[in-house]
CSV table of C-alpha atoms and ligand atoms in Angstrom, one decimal:
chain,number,residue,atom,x,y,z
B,801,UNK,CA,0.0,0.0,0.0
B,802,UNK,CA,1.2,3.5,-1.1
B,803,UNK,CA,0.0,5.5,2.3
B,804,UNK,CA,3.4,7.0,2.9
B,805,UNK,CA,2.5,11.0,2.7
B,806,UNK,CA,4.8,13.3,0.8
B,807,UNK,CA,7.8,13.5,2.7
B,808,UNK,CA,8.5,17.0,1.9
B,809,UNK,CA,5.2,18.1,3.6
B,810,UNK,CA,5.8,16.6,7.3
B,811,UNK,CA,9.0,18.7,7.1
B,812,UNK,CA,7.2,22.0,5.1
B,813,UNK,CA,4.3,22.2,7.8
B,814,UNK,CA,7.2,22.6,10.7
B,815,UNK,CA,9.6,24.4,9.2
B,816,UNK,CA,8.0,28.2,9.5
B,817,UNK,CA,8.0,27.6,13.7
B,818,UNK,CA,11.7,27.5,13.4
B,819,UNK,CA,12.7,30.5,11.5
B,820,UNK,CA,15.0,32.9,11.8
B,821,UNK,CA,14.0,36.5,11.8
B,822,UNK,CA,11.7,38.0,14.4
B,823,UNK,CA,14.2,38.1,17.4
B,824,UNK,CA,13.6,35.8,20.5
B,825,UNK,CA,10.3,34.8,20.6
B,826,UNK,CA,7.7,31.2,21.4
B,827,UNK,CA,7.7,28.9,19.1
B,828,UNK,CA,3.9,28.5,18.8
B,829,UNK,CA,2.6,32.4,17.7
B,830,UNK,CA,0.5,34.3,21.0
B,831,UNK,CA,-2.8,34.1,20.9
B,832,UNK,CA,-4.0,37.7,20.3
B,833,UNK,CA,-8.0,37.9,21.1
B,834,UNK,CA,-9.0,41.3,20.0
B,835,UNK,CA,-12.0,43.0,18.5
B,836,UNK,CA,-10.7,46.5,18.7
B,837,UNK,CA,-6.6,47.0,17.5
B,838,UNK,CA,-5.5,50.0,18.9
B,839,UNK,CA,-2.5,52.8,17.5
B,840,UNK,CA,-0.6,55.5,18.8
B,841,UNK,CA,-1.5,58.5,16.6
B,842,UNK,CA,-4.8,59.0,14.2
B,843,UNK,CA,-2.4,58.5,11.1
B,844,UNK,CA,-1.9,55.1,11.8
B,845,UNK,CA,-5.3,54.1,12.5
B,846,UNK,CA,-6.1,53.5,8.6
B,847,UNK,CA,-2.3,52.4,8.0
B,848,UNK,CA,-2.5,48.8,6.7
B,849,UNK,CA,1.6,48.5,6.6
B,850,UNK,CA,0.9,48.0,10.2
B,851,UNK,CA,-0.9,44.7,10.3
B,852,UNK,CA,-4.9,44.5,10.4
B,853,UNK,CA,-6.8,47.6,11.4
B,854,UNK,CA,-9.4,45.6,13.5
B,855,UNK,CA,-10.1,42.3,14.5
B,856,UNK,CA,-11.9,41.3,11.7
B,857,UNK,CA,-8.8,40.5,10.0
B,858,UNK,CA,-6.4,37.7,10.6
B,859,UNK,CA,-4.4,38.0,13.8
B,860,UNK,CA,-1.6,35.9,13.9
B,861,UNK,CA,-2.2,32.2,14.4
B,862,UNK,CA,-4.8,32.8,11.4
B,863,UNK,CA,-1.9,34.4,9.5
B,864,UNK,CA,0.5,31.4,10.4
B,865,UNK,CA,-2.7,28.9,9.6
B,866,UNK,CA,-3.3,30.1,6.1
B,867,UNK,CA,0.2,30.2,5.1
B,868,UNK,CA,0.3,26.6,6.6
B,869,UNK,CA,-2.5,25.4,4.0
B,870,UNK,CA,-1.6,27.5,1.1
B,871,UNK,CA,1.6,25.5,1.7
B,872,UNK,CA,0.5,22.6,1.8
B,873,UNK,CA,-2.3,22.5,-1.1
B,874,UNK,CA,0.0,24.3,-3.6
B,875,UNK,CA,-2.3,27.2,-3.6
B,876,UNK,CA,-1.5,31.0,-3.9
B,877,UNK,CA,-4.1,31.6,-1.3
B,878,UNK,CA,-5.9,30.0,1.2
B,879,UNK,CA,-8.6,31.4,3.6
B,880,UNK,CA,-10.3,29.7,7.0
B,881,UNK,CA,-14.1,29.9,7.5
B,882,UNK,CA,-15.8,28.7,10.4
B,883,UNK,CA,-17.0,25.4,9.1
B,884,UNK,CA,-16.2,22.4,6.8
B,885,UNK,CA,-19.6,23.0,5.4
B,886,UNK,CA,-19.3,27.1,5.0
B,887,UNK,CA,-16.1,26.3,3.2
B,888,UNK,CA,-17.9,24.4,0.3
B,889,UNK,CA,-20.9,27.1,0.9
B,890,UNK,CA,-18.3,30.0,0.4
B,891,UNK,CA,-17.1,29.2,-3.0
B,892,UNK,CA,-21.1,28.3,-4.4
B,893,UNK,CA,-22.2,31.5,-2.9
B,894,UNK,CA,-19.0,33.2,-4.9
B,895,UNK,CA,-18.7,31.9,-8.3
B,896,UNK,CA,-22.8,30.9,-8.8
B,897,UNK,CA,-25.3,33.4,-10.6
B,898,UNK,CA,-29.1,32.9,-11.0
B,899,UNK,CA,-29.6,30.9,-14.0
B,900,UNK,CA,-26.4,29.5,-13.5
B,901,UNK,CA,-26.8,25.5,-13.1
B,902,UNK,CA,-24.3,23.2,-10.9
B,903,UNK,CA,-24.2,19.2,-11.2
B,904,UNK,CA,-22.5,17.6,-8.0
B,905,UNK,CA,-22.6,13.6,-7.5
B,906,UNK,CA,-25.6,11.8,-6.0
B,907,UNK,CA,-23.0,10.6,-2.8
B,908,UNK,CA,-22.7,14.1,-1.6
B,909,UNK,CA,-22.4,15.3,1.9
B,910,UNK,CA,-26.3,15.7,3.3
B,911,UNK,CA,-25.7,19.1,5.0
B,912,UNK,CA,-24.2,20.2,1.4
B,913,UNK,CA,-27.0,18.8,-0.3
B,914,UNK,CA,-29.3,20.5,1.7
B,915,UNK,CA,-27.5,24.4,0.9
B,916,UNK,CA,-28.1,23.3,-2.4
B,917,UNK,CA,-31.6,22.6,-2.2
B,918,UNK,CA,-32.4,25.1,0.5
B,919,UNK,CA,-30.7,27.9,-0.3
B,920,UNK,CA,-29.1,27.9,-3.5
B,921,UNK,CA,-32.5,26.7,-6.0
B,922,UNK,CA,-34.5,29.6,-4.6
B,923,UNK,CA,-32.0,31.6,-5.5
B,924,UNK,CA,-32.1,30.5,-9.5
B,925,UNK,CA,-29.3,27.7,-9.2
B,926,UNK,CA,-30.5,24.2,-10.1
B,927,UNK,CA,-28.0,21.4,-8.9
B,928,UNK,CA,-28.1,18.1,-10.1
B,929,UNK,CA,-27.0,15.2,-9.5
B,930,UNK,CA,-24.6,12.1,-10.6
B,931,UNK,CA,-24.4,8.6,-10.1
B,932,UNK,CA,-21.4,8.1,-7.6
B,933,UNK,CA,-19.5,5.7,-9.6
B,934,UNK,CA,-20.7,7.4,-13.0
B,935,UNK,CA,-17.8,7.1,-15.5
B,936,UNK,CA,-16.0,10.7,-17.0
B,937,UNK,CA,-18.1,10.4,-20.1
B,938,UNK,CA,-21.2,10.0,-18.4
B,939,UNK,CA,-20.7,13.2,-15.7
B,940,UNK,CA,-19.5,15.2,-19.2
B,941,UNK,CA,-22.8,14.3,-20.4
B,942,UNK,CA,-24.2,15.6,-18.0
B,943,UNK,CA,-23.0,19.1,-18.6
B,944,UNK,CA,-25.2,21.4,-20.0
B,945,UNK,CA,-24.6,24.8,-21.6
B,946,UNK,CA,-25.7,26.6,-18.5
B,947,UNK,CA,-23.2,24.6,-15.9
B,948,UNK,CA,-20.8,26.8,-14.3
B,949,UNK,CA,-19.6,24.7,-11.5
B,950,UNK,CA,-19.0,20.9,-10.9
B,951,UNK,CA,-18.4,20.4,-7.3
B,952,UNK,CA,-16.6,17.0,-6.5
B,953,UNK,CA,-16.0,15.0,-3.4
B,954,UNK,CA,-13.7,12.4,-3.4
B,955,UNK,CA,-14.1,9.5,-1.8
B,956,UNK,CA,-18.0,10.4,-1.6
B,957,UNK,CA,-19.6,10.3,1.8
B,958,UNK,CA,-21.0,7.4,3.5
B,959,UNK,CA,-20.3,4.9,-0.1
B,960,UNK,CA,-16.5,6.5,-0.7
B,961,UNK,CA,-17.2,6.2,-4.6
B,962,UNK,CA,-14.0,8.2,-5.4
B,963,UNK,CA,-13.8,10.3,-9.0
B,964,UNK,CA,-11.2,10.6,-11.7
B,965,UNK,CA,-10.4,13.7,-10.3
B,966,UNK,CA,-7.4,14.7,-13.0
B,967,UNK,CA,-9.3,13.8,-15.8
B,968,UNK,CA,-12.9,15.6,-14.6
B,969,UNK,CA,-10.9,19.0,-13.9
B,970,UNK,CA,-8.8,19.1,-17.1
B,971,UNK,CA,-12.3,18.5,-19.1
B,972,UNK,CA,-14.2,21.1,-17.3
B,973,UNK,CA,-11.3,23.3,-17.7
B,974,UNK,CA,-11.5,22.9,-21.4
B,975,UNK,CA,-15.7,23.7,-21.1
B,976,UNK,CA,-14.9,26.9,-19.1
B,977,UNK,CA,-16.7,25.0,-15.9
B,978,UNK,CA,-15.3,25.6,-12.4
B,979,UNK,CA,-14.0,23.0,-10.7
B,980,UNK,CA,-14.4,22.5,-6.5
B,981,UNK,CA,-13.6,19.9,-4.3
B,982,UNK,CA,-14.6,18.8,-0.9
B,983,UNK,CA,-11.3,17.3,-0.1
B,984,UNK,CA,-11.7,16.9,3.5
B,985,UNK,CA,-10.8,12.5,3.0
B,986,UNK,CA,-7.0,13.2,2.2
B,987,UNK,CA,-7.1,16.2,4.5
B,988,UNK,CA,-4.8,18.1,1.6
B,989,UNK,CA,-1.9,15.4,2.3
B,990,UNK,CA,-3.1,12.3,0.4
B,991,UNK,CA,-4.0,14.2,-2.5
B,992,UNK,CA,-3.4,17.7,-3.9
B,993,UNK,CA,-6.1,18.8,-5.8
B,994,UNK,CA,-5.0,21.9,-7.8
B,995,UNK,CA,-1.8,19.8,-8.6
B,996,UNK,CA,-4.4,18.4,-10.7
B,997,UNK,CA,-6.1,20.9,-12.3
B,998,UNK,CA,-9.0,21.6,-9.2
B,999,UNK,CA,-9.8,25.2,-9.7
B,1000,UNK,CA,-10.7,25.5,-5.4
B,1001,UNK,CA,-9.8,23.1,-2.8
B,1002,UNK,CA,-11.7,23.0,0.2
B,1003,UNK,CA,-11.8,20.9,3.1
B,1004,UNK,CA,-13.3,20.8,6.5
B,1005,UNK,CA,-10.5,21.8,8.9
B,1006,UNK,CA,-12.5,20.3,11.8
B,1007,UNK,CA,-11.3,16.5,10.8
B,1008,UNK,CA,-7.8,15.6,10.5
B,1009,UNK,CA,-6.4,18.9,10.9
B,1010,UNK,CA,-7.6,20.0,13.6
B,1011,UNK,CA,-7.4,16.6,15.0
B,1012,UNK,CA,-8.4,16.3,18.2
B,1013,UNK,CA,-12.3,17.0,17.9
B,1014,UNK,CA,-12.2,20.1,19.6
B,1015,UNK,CA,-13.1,23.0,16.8
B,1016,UNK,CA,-15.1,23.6,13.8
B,1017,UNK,CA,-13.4,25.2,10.9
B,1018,UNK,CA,-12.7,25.2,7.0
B,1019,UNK,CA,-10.2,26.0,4.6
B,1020,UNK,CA,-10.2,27.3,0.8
B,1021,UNK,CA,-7.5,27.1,-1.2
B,1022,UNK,CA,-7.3,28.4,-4.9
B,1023,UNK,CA,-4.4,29.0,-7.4
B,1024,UNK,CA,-6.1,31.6,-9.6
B,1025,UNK,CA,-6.1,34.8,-8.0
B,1026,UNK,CA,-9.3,36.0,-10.1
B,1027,UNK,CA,-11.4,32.8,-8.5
B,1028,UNK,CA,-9.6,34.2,-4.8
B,1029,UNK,CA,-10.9,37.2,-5.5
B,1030,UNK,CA,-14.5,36.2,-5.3
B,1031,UNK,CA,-14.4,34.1,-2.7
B,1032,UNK,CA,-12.3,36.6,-0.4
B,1033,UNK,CA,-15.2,39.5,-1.3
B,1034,UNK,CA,-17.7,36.9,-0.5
B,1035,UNK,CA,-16.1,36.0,3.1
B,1036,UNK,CA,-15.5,40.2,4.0
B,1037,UNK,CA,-19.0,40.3,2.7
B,1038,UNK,CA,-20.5,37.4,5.0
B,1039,UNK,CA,-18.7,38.6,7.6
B,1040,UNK,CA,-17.0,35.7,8.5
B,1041,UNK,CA,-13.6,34.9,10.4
B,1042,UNK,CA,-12.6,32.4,12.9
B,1043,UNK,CA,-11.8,32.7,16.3
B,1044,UNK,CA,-8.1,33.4,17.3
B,1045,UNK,CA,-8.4,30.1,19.5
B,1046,UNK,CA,-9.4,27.6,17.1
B,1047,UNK,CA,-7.0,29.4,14.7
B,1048,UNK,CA,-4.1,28.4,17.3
B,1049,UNK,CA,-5.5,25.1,18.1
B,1050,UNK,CA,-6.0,24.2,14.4
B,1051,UNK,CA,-2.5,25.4,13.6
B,1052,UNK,CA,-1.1,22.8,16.7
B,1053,UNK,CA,-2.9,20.4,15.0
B,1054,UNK,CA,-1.3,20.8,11.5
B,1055,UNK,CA,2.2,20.3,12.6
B,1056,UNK,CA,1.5,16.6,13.4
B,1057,UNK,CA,-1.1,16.0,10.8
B,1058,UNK,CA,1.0,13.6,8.4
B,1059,UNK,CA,1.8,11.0,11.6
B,1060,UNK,CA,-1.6,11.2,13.1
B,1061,UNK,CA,-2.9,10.7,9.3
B,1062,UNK,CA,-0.5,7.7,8.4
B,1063,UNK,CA,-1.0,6.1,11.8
B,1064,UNK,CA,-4.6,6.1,11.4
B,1065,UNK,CA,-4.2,5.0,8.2
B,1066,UNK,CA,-2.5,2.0,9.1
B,1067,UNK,CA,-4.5,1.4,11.9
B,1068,UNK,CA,-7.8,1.4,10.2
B,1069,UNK,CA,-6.8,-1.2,7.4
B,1070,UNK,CA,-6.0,-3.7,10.2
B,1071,UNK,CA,-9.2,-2.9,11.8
B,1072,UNK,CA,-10.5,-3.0,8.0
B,1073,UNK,CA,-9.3,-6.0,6.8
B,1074,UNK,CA,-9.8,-8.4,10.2
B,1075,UNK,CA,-14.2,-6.9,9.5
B,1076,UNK,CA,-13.7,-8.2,6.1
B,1077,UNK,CA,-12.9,-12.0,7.6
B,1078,UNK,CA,-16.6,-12.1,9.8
B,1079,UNK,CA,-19.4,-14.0,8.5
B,1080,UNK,CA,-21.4,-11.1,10.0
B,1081,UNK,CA,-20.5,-8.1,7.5
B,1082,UNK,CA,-21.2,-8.7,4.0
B,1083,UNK,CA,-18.5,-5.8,2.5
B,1084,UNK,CA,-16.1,-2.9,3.7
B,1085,UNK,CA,-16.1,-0.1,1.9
B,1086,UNK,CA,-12.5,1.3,2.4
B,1087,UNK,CA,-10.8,3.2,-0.6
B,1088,UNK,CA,-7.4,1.5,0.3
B,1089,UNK,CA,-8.7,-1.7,0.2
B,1090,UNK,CA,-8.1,-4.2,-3.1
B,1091,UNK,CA,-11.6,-4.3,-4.4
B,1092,UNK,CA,-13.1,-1.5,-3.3
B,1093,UNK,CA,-14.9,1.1,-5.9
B,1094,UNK,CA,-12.4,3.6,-6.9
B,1095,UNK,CA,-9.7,1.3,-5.4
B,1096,UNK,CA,-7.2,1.8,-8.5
B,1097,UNK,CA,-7.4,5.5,-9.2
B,1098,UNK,CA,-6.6,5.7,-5.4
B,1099,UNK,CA,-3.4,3.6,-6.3
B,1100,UNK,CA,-2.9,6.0,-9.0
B,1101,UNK,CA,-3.7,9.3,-7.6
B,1102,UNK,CA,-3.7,9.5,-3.2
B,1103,UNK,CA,-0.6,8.9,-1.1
B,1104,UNK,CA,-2.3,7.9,1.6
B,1105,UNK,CA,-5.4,7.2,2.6
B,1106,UNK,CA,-7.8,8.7,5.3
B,1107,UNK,CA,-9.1,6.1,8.7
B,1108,UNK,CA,-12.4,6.2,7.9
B,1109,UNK,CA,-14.5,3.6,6.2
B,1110,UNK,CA,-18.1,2.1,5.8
B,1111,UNK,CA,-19.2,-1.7,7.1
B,1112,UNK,CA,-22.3,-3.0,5.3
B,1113,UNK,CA,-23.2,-5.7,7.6
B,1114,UNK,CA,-24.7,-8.9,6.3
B,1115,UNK,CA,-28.5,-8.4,6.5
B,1116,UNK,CA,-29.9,-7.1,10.7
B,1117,UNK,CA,-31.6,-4.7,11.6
B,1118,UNK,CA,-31.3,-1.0,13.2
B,1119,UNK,CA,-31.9,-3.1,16.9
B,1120,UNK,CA,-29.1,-5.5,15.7
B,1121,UNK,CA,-26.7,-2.3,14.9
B,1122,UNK,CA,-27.7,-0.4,18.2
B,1123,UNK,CA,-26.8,-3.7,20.4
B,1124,UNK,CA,-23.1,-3.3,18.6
B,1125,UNK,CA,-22.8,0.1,18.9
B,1126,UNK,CA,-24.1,-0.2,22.8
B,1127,UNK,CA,-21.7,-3.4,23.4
B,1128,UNK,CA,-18.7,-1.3,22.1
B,1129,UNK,CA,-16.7,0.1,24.5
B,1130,UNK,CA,-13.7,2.3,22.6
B,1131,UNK,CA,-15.7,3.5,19.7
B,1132,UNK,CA,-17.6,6.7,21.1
B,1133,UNK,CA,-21.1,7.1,19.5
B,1134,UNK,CA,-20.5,10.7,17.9
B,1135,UNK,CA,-20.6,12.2,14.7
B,1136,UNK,CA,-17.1,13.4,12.8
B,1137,UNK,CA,-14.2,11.5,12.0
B,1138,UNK,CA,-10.5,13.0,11.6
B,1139,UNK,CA,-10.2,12.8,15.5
B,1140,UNK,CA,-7.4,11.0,17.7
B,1141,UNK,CA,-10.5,8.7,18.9
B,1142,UNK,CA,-12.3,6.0,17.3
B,1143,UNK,CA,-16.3,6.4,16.3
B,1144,UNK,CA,-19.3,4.3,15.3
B,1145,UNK,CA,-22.3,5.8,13.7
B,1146,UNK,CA,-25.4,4.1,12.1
B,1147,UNK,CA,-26.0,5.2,8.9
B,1148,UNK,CA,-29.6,5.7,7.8
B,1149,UNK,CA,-31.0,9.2,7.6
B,1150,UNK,CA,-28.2,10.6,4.8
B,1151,UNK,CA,-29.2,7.8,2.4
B,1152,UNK,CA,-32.6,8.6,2.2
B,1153,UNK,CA,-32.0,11.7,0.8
B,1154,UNK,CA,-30.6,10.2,-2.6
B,1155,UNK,CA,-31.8,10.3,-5.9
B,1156,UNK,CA,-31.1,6.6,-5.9
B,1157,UNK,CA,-31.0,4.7,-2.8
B,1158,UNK,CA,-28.2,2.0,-3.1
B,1159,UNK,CA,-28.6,-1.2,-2.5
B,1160,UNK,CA,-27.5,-2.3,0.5
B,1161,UNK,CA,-27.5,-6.1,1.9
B,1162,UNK,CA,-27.6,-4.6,5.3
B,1163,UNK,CA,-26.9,-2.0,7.6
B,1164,UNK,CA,-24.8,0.2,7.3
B,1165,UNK,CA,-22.4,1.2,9.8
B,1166,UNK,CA,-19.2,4.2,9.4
B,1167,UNK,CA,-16.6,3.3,11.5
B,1168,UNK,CA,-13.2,6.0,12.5
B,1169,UNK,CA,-10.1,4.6,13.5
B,1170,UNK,CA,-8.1,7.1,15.8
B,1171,UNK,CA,-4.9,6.5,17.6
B,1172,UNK,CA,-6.0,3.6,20.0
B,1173,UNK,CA,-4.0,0.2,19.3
B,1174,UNK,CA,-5.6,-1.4,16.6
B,1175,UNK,CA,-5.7,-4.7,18.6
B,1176,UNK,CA,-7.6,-3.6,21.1
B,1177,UNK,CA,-10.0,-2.0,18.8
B,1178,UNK,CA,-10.9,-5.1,17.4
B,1179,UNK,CA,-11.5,-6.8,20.6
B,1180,UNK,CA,-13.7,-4.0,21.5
B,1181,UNK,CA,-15.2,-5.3,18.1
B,1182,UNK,CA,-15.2,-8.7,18.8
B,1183,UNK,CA,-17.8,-8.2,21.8
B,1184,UNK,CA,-19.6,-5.7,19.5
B,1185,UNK,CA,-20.4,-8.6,16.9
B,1186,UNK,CA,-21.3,-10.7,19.9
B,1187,UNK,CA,-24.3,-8.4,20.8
B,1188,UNK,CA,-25.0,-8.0,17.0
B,1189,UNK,CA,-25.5,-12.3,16.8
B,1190,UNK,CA,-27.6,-12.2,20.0
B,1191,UNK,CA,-30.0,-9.4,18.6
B,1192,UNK,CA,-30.3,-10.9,15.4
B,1193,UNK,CA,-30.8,-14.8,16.8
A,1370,LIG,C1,-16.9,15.4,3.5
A,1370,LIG,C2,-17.3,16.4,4.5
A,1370,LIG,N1,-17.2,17.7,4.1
A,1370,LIG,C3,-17.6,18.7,5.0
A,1370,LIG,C4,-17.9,18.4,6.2
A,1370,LIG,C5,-18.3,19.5,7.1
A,1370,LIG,O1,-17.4,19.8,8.1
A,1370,LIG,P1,-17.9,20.6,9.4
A,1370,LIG,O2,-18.4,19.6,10.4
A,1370,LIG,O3,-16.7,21.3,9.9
A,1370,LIG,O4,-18.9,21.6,9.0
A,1370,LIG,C6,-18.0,17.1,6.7
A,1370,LIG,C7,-18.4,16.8,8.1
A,1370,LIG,O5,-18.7,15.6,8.4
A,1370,LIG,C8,-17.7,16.1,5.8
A,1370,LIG,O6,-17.7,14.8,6.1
């Protein structure tokens, strides 16, 4: 398996912390909470040659953040908004028009599915939608004269269908169609997306970045600075920043992302592959497993590979899943993934939502590995399955 991440990027995300320049100083920059910036004469109030005029602005571990991520996605700019979701919201709200048409895939996020529905089509943009696993020709097809925007996440959610990302991008490139990403699965490490031809990167901060499930935030990263410009207008005009806080704790976070991300990696494939071996789940759907949809454009395109993966179990019911998830002892019942701690949910609700259900043989569980020892992950498993055979008997 190819889950090594870049080695250049474990050393580029620590490198700025050691500097020179600046005189003595912390490693980590201060934490400056501040609304109002003060200045020593009314000349300078206006001055932007020295730093942000109010707090509005990026202090300084939102300075040190976005550098961090325009870094690490290859981007000429990236900007932090206070949400995964409100950083694929941002870039809709920027670069759509009424009349304007968008065509996403079927497998997307449900809270992004619902903007698109509940805010976006009464505003005079019609979204459709994709089969997951649809091949290039077929989402080209789908095109019209009046799409502006094809908004891809790769691996989907909750069936991880994962798109041929270079060769989407370079034909909507040639149709003058914008291409963004929810790239929040490889966390900006496993895969690069403007590296291959992705006209906006985004990705929710909250998961691996951040890391320890403590913050909500998002990142948008572009190499055009004519795209940047829109979205930048369209976060002064939302009025939207994070806090100073989650800036610093998000930064914290991104100097160990590539070991936390390569551990969990690891981690999850043993937890993975020792699920595929039980008579009691019928498939794991796990983008760095042999046989999984999209399996070999993730050989071909993602260094590594994110700890978070779907069990469909052989037939049961939602009284068979809760007795697993209630046996379970290590996996906290809670929604996100990207944290240092494992997670179970039950999938049912999202699903629904789809223009085509898929079909399933069972239920469907989503199951985030985090740091624990994958050994005793899968005896909390073990006892798990127990409860699931005794509620299904
Ligand atoms: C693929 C994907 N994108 C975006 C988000 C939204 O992130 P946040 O919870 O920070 O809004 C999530 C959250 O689960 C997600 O799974």
């Amino acid at each position: 398996m190819n889950d090594r991440p870049d080695p250049s990027a474990r050393t580029r995300l620590i490198a700025p912390a050691t500097r020179r320049g600046g005189g003595r100083r912390p490693v980590s920059p201060p934490v400056e909470r501040a609304s109002t910036l003060l200045n020593d004469d009314p000349a300078a109030m206006r001055d932007e040659g020295h730093g942000p005029v109010y707090g509005i602005e990026d202090l300084s571990a939102a300075r040190g953040l976005r550098a961090a991520l325009a870094d690490l996605e290859g981007a000429a700019d990236a900007w932090l908004v206070p949400s995964g979701l409100a950083a694929v919201t941002v870039p809709l709200t920027a670069l759509l028009r009424p009349g304007d048409e968008m065509l996403t895939t079927d497998a997307l996020y449900g809270p992004t599915r619902r903007f698109l529905n509940r805010h976006l089509k009464p505003r005079g943009v019609a979204a459709s939608f994709h089969d997951p696993g649809a091949a290039v020709a077929d989402i080209l097809a789908a095109l019209t004269d009046r799409t502006r925007l094809l908004l891809i996440e790769s691996p989907a959610s909750l069936t991880f269908e994962l798109a041929d990302v270079p060769a989407i991008a370079a034909a909507c490139r040639e149709r003058g169609v914008l291409t963004v990403m929810d790239n929040t699965w490889a966390a900006g490490l496993a895969f690069r997306p403007l590296a291959h031809g992705v006209d906006v990167s985004v990705q929710a901060v909250t998961k691996y970045i951040a890391g320890h499930s403590d913050l909500l935030m998002g990142s948008i990263a572009v190499s055009d600075p004519a795209v940047g410009r829109q979205i930048s207008e369209t976060i002064e005009d939302l009025g939207w920043r994070v806090s100073p806080d989650d800036a610093w704790l998000a930064l914290r976070g991104l100097r160990t992302l590539p070991l936390r991300y390569a551990e969990q990696a690891r981690s999850s494939l043993v937890v993975a592959e020792w699920l595929q071996t039980r008579p009691e789940v019928a498939r794991v759907i796990h983008p760095a497993l042999p046989g999984a949809p999209g399996h070999d454009l993730w050989r071909r395109d993602y260094t590594g590979a994110a700890s978070i993966f779907g069990v469909v179990m052989n037939g049961g019911s939602e009284a068979a899943a809760h007795a697993l998830m209630s046996a379970l002892e290590l996996f906290g019942l809670g929604y996100s993934w990207g944290g240092f701690e494992s997670l179970i949910t039950h999938e049912t609700g999202q699903l629904a939502f789809r223009r085509a259900t898929p079909a399933l043989q069972g239920e469907l569980l989503r199951l985030h590995v985090g740091l624990e020892d994958p050994a005793d992950l899968i005896a909390d498993l073990e006892t798990g399955l127990a409860a699931w055979r005794d509620a299904i008997r």
